[in-house]
Coordinates of C-alpha atoms and ligand atoms in Angstrom, one line a residue:
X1 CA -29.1 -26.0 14.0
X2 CA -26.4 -23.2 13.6
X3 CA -25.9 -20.8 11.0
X4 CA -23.0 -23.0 8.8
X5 CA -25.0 -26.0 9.7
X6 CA -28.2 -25.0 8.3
X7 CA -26.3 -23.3 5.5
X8 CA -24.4 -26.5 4.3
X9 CA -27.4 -28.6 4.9
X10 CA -29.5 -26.3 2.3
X11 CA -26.3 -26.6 -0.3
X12 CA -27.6 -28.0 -2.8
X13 CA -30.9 -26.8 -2.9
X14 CA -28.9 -23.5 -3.0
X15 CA -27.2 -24.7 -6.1
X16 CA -30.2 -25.8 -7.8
X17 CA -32.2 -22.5 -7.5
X18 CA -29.2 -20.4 -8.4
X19 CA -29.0 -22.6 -11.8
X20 CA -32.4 -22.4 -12.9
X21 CA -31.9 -18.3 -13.0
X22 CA -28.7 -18.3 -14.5
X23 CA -30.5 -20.0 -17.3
X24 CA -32.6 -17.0 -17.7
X25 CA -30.6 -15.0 -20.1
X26 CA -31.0 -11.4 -18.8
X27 CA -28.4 -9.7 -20.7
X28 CA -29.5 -5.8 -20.3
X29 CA -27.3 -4.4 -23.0
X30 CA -29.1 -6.3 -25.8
X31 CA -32.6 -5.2 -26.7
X32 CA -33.7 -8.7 -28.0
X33 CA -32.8 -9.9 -23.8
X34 CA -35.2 -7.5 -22.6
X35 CA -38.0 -10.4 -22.1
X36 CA -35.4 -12.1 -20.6
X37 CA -34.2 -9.5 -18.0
X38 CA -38.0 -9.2 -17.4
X39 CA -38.5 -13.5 -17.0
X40 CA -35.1 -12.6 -14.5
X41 CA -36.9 -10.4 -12.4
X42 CA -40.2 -12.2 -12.0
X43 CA -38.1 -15.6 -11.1
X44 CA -36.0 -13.4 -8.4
X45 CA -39.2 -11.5 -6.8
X46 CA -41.3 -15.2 -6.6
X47 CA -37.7 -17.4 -5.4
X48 CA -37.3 -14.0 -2.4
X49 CA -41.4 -14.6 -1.6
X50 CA -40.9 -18.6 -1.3
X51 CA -37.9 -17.7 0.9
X52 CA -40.4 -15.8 3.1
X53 CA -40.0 -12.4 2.0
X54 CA -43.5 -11.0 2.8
X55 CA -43.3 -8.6 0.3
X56 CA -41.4 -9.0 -3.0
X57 CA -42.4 -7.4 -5.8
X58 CA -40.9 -6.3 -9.5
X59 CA -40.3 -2.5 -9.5
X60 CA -40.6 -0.4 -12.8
X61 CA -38.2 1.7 -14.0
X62 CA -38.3 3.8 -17.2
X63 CA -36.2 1.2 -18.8
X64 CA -35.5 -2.4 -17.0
X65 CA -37.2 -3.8 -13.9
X66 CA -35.5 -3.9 -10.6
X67 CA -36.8 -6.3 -7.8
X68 CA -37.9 -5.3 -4.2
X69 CA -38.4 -7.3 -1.3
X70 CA -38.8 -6.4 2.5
X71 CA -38.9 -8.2 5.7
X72 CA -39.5 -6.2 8.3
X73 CA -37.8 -6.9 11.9
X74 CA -40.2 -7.5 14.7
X75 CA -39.1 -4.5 17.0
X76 CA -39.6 -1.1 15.8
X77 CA -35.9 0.2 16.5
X78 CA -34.3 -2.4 14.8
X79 CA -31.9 -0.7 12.0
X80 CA -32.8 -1.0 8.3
X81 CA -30.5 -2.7 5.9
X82 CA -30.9 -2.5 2.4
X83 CA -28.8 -4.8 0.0
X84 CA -28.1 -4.1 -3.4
X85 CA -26.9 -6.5 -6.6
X86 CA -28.0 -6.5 -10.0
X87 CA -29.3 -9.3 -11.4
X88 CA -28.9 -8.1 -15.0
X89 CA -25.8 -9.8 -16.9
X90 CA -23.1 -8.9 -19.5
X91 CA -23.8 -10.5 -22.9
X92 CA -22.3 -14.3 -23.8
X93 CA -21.9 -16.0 -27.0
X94 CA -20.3 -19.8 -27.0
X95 CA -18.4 -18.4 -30.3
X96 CA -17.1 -15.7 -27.6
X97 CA -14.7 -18.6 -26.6
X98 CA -17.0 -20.4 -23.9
X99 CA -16.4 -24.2 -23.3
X100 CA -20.0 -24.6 -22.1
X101 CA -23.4 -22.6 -23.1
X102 CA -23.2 -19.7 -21.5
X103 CA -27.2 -19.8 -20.4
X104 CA -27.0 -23.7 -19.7
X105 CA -25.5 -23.8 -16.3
X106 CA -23.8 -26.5 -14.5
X107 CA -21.8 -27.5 -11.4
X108 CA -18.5 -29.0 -12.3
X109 CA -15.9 -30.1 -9.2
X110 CA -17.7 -27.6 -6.8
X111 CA -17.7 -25.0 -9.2
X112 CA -21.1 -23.4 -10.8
X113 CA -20.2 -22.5 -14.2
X114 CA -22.5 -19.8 -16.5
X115 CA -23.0 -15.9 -17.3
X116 CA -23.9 -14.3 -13.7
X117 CA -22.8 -17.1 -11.7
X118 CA -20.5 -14.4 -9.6
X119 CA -21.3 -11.3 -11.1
X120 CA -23.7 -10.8 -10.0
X121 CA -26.7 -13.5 -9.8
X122 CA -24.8 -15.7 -6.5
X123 CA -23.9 -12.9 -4.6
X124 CA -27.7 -11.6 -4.7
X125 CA -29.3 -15.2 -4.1
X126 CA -26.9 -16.3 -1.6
X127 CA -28.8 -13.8 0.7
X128 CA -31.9 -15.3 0.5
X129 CA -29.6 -18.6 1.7
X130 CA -28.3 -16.4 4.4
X131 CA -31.7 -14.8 5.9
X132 CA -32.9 -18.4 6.3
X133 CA -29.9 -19.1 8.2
X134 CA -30.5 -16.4 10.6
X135 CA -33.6 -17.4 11.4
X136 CA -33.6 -21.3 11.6
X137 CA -30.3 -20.7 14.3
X138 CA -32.6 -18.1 16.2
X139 CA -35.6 -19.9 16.1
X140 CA -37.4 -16.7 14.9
X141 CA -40.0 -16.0 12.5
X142 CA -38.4 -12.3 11.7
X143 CA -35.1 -11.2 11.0
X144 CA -33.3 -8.9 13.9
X145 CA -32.7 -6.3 11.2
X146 CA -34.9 -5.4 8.8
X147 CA -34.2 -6.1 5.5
X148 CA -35.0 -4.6 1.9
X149 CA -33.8 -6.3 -0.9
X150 CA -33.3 -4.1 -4.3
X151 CA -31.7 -5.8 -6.8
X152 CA -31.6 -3.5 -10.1
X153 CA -31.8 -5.0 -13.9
X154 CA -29.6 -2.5 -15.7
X155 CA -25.9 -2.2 -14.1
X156 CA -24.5 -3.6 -16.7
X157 CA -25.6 -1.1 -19.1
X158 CA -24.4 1.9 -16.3
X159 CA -27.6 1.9 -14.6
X160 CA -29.1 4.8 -16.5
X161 CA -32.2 4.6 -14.7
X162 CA -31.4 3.6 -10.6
X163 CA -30.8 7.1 -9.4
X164 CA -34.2 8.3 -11.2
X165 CA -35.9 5.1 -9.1
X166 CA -33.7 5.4 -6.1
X167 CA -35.3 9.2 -6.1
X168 CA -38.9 8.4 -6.1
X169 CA -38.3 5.3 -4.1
X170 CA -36.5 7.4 -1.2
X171 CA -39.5 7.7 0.9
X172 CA -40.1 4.2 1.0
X173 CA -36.4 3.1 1.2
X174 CA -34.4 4.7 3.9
X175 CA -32.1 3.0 5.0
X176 CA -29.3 2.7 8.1
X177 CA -27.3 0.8 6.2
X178 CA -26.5 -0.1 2.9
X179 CA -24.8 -3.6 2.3
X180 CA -23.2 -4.0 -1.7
X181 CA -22.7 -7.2 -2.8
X182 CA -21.5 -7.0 -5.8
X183 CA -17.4 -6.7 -5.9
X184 CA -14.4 -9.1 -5.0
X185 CA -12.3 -10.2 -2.6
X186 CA -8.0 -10.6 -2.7
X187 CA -8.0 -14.0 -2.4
X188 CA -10.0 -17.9 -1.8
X189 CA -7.7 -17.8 1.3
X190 CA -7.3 -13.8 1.8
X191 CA -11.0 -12.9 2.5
X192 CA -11.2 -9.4 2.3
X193 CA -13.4 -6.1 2.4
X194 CA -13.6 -3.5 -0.6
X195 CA -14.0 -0.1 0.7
X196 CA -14.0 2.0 -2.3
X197 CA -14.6 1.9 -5.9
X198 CA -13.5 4.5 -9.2
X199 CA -15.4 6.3 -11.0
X200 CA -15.5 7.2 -14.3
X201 CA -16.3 10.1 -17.1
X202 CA -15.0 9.2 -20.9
X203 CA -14.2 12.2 -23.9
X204 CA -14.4 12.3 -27.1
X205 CA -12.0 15.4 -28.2
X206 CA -11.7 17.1 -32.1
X207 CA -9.2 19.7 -33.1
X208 CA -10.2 21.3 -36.7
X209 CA -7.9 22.4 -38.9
X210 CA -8.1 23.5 -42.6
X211 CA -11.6 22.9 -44.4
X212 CA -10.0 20.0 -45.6
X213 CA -6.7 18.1 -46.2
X214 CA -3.8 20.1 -47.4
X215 CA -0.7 19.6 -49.7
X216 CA 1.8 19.5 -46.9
X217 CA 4.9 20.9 -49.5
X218 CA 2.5 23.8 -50.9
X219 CA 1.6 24.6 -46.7
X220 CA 3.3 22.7 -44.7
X221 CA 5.2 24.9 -42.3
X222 CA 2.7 27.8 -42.7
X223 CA -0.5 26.4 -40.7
X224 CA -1.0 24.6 -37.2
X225 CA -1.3 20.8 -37.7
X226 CA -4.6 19.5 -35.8
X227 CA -2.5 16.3 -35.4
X228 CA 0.1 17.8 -33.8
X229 CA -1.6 20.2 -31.7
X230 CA -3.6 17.0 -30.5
X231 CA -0.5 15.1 -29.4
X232 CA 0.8 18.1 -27.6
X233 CA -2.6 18.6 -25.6
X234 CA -2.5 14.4 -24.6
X235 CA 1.1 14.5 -23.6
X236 CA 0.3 17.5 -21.7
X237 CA -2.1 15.4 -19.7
X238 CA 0.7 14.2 -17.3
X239 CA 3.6 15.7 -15.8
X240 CA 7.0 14.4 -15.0
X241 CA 6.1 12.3 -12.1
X242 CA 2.7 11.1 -13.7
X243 CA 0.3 13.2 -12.2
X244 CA -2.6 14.7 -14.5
X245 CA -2.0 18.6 -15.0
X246 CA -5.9 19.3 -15.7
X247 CA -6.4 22.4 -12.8
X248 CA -8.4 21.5 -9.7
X249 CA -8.1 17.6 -11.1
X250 CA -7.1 16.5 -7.1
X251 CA -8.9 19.0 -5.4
X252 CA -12.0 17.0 -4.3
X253 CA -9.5 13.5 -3.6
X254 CA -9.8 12.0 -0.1
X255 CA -6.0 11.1 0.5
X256 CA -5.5 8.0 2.0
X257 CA -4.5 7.6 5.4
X258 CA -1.9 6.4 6.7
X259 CA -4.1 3.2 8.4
X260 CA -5.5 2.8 5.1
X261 CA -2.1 2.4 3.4
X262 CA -0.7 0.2 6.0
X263 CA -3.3 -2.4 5.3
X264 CA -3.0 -2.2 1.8
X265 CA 0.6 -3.2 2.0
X266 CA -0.6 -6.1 4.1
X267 CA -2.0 -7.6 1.0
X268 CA 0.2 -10.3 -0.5
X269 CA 1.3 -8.7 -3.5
X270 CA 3.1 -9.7 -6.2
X271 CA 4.7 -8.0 -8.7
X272 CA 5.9 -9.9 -10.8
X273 CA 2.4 -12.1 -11.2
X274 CA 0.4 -9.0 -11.3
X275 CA 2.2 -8.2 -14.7
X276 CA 1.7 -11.5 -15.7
X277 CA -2.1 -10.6 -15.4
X278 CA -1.3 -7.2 -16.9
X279 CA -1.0 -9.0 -20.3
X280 CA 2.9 -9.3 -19.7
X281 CA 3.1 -5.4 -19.0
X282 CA 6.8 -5.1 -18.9
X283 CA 6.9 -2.8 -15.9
X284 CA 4.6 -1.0 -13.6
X285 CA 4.2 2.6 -14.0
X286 CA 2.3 5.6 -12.4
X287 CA 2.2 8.3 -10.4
X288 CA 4.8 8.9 -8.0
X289 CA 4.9 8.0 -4.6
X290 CA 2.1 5.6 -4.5
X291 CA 2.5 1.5 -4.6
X292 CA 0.7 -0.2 -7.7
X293 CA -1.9 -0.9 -5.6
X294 CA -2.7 2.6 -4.2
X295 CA -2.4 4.0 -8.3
X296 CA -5.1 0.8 -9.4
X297 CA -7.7 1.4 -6.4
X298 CA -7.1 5.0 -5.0
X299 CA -6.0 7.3 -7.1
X300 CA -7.5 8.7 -10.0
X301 CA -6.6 8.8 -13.7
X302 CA -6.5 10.3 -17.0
X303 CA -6.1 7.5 -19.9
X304 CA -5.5 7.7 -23.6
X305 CA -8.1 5.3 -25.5
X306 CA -7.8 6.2 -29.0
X307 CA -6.7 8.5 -31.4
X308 CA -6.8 8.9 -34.8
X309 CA -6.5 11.3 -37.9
X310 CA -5.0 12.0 -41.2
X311 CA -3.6 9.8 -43.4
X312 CA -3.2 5.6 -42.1
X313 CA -3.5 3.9 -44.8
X314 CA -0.7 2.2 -47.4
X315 CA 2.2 4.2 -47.9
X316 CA 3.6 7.8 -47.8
X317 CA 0.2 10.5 -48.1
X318 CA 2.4 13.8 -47.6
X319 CA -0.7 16.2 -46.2
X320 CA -1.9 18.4 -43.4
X321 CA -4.9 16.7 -42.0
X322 CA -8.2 19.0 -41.5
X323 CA -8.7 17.0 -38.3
X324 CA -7.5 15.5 -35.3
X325 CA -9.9 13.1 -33.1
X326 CA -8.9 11.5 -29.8
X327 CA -11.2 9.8 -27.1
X328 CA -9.8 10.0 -23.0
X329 CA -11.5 8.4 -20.3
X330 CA -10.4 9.5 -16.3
X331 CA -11.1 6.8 -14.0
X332 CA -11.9 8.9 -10.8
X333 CA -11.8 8.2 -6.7
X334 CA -13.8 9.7 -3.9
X335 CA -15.1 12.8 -3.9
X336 CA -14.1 13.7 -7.5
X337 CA -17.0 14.8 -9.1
X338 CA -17.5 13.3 -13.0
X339 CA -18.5 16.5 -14.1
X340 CA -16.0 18.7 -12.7
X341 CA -13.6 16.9 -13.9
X342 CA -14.9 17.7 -17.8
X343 CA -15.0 21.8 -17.3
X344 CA -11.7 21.6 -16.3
X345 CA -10.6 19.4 -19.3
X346 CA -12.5 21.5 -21.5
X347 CA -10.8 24.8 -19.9
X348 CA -7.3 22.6 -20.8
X349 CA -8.3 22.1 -24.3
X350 CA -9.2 25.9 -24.2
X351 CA -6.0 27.0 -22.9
X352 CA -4.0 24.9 -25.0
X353 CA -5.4 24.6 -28.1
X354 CA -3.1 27.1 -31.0
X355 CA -4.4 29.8 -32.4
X356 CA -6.3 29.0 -35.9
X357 CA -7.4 25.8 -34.4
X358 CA -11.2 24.8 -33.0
X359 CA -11.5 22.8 -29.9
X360 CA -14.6 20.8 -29.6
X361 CA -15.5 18.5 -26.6
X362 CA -18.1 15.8 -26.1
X363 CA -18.7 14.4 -23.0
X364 CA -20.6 10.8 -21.3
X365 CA -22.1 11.4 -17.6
X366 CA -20.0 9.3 -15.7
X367 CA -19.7 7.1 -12.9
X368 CA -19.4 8.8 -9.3
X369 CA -16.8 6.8 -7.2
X370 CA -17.7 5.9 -3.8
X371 CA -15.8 5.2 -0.6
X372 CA -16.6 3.5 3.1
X373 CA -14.1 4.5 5.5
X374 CA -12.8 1.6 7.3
X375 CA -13.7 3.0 10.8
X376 CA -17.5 3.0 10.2
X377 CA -19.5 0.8 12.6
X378 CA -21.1 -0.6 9.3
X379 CA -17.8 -1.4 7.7
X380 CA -16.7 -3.3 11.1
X381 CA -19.6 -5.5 11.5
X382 CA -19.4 -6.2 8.1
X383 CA -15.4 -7.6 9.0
X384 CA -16.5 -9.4 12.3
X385 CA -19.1 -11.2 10.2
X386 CA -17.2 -12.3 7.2
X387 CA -13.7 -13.6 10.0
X388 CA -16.8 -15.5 11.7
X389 CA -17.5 -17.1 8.5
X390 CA -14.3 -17.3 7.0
X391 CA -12.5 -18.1 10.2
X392 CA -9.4 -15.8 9.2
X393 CA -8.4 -12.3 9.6
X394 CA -10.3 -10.1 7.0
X395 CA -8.2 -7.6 5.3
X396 CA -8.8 -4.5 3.0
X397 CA -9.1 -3.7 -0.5
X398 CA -10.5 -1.4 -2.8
X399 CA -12.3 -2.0 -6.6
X400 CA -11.0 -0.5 -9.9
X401 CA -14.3 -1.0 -11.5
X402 CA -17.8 0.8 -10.9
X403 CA -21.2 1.1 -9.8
X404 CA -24.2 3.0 -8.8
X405 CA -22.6 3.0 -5.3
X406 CA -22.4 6.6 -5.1
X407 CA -25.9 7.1 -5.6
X408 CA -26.7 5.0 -3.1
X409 CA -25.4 6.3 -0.7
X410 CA -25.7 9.6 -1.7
X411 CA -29.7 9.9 -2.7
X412 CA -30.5 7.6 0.7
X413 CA -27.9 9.2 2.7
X414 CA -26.8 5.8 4.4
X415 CA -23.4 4.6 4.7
X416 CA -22.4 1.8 2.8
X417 CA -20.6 -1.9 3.7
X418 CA -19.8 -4.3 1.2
X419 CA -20.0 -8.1 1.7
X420 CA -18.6 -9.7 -1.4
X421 CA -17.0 -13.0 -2.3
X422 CA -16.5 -12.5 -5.7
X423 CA -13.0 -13.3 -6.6
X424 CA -10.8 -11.3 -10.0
X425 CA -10.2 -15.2 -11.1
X426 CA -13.9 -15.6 -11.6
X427 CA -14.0 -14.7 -15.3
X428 CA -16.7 -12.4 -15.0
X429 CA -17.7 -10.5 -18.4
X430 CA -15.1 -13.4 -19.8
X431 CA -15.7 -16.6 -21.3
X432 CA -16.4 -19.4 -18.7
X433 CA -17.2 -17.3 -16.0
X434 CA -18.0 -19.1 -12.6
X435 CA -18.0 -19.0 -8.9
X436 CA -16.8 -22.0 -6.0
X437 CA -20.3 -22.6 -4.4
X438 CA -18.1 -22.9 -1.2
X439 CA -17.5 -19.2 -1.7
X440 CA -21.0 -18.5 -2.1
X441 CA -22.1 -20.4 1.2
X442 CA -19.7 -18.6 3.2
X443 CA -21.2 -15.5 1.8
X444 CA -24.5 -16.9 2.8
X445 CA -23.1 -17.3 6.5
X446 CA -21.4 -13.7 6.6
X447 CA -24.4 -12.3 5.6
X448 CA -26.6 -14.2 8.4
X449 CA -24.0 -13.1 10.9
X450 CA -24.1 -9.7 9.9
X451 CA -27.5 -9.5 10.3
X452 CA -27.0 -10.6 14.5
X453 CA -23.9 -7.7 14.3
X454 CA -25.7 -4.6 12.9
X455 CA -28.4 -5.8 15.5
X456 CA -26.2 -5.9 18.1
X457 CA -24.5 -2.8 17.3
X458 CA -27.7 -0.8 16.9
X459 CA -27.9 1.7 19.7
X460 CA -24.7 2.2 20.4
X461 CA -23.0 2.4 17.3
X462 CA -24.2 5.6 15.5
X463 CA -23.8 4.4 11.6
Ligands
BES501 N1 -19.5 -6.0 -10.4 C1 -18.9 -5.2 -11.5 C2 -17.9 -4.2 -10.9 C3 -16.7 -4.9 -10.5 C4 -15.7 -5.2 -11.4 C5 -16.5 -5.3 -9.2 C6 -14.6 -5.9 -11.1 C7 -15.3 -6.0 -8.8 C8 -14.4 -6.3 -9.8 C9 -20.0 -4.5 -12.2 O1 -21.0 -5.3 -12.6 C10 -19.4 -3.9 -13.5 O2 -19.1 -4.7 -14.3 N2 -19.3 -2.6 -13.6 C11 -18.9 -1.9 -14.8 C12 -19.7 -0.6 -14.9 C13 -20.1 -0.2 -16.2 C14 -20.9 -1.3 -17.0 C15 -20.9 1.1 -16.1 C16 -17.4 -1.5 -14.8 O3 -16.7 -1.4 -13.8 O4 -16.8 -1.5 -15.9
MN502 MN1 -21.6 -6.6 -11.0
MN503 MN1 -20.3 -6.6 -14.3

């Protein structure tokens, strides 16, 4: 039996495992789901050791469990693969708009409908489909790679805890190659590669004024404004042709290349439906000299949240408020460092905040982006596998979003590929969310196939 062969034969066996743990409700941000992420974790680590898995095992953490599992290849020079998901999901109320219980899955028309049916609970067990594959089409008892499995419980609460684990684990980890299956492709029909995603670092920002509100006829005119000041500061954020003015703030960027932009315009993109999706934006916007695209998946940001202050309530209130409040968030891209990116904002504020004024700054720790460069031998077997499977050429994206990729990569020192068939339609952290179990199968292939490639390649590609 082949690969797609065994795969479609073991469908709906697939289908059925996948639906019993999307019934566990493992929802990491809510305390009262803590048993639940625990129940998720056990399920995952005893489904990988029926799979054949000899070991699989729950790892602590200081806060939610991750899973481990590790087959080992037979040779000794076999590279190491590690793959890594979450299996932890966002929160899901059928008052949040649902048609179905969230946490009572079901296949409808092909379709597997519940919280964590894409993101991320099918793309994590449609390896354990595709490991099978490998083997029944080889006839071995041990996959040619060898494979670790670490599938973390917190993600969707920013994975406070995986770096600290990553860390201690190191020792024990290390591997070749890292494989991320946990973002999206363009399209059913465009199968593509994400080789980057954004990071992130949020503000909170407070310009005080007078000790307290002030008559604005009795002072008005005579005192800075914090609300004023404040608006000056966030306008200052972004020059003329959209680029943020905070010093050093594109230092560390990676530019893209010109092979890397010439694939991104190969995507079929359409403007006017991306608005559409942009909640009817009425135009695009950004910095200059970059497509819509390249602004969205690599180049960074500086975005207004919030701001507030003074007087918002009914009618005229004719004062100088005593403070000013605002909250920024900077979506970043490779190597931009999260907290670099704060002393400089705080040197801004310091620079530009009036005399009589005080500045204050609070900061969150951030997401570190990560990139793959799409001439990586990793990257490249990841493509050859996913056109096997998909049968069509296999273009390139980037993600928007984030994850612990970073720190992957960065505390194992492994490059990393990512094998995805998540798709932006999917409705995840939405209502309905779901996933085409055709998708997931051909994930299942890709990821037996790469298993053969990164063999294949060991040796002679250096990764
Ligand atoms: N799998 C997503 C990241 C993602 C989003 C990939 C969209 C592809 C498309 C991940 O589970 C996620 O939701 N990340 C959060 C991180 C946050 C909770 C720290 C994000 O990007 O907002
Ligand atoms: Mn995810
Ligand atoms: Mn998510």
């Amino acid at each position: 039996m082949d690969i797609r062969e065994f795969v479609e034969a073991n469908a709906a066996e697939f289908a059925a495992a996948l639906q019993e743990w999307l019934a566990i409700p493992s929802v990491s941000a809510d305390p009262a789901r803590h048993g639940d992420v625990r129940r998720s974790a056990e399920w995952l680590a005893a489904y990988l050791g029926k799979t054949g898995f000899p070991v699989a095992d729950v790892w602590e953490t200081a806060g939610l469990p991750a899973v481990y599992a590790h087959w080992p290849a037979d040779g000794e020079d076999a590279p190491h693969v590690l793959v890594y998901g979450h299996h932890d999901v966002q929160p899901a109320e059928l008052a949040d708009g649902w048609d179905y219980e969230p946490f009572e899955p079901a296949e409808r028309d092909g379709k597997i409908y519940g919280r964590g049916a894409s993101d991320d609970k099918g793309q994590v067990l449609f390896h354990a489909l595709g490991v099978r594959a490998c083997l029944a089409a080889s006839g071995a008892t041990a996959p040619p790679v060898s494979i670790t499995m670490l599938i973390e419980g917190e993600e969707e609460s920013g994975s406070p805890n995986f770096a600290g684990l990553l860390t201690d684990r190191r020792d024990r980890l290390r591997p070749d190659v890292i494989v991320v299956s946990d973002t999206t492709m363009w399209a059913a029909d465009v199968p593509s590669i994400c080789t980057g995603t954004r990071g992130l670092v949020d503000a909170e920002i407070t310009l005080t004024g007078p000790s307290h509100d002030l008559h604005s006829g009795s002072f008005g005119g005579g005192v800075p404004n914090p609300l004023h000041a404040l608006a000056a500061l966030l306008a200052g954020l972004h020059d003329a042709d959209g680029r943020v003015t905070l010093p050093g703030f594109y230092d560390d960027v990676i530019p893209l290349s010109d092979a890397e932009r010439d694939l991104l315009a190969r995507l079929p993109f359409g403007e006017r439906e991306w608005l559409t999706g942009a909640g009817d934006s009425g135009a695009t916007y950004g910095e200059a000299g970059y497509t819509t695209l390249e602004r969205i998946w690599a180049r960074p940001t500086a975005e207004v949240n919030g701001v507030w202050g003074g007087h918002t309530g009914p009618g005229p209130k004719t004062i100088i408020p005593g403070q000013a409040h605002a909250k920024v968030s900077f979506r970043l891209v490779a190597a931009q460092e999260p907290a670099a990116v704060i002393t400089s904002l705080r040197e801004y504020i310091k620079t530009f905040t009036p005399n009589g004024l005080v500045a204050t700054v609070t900061a969150g720790h951030g997401v570190r982006p990560c990139r793959s460069p799409i001439d990586s031998p990793a990257v490249a077997a990841t493509r050859r596998a996913m056109e096997r499977a998909f049968g069509r050429e296999v273009l390139f994206t980037r993600e928007g979003g984030s994850g612990p990729e970073a720190d992957l990569a960065g505390i194992l020192g492994a490059p990393l590929a990512f094998l995805a068939v998540g798709l932006d339609a999917d409705r995840i952290h939405a209502p309905n969310e779901y996933v085409d179990l055709s998708r997931l199968l051909r994930g299942a292939e890709a990821a037996a196939y790469l298993w053969g490639e990164l063999a294949a390649g060991a040796g002679t590609d250096p990764w």
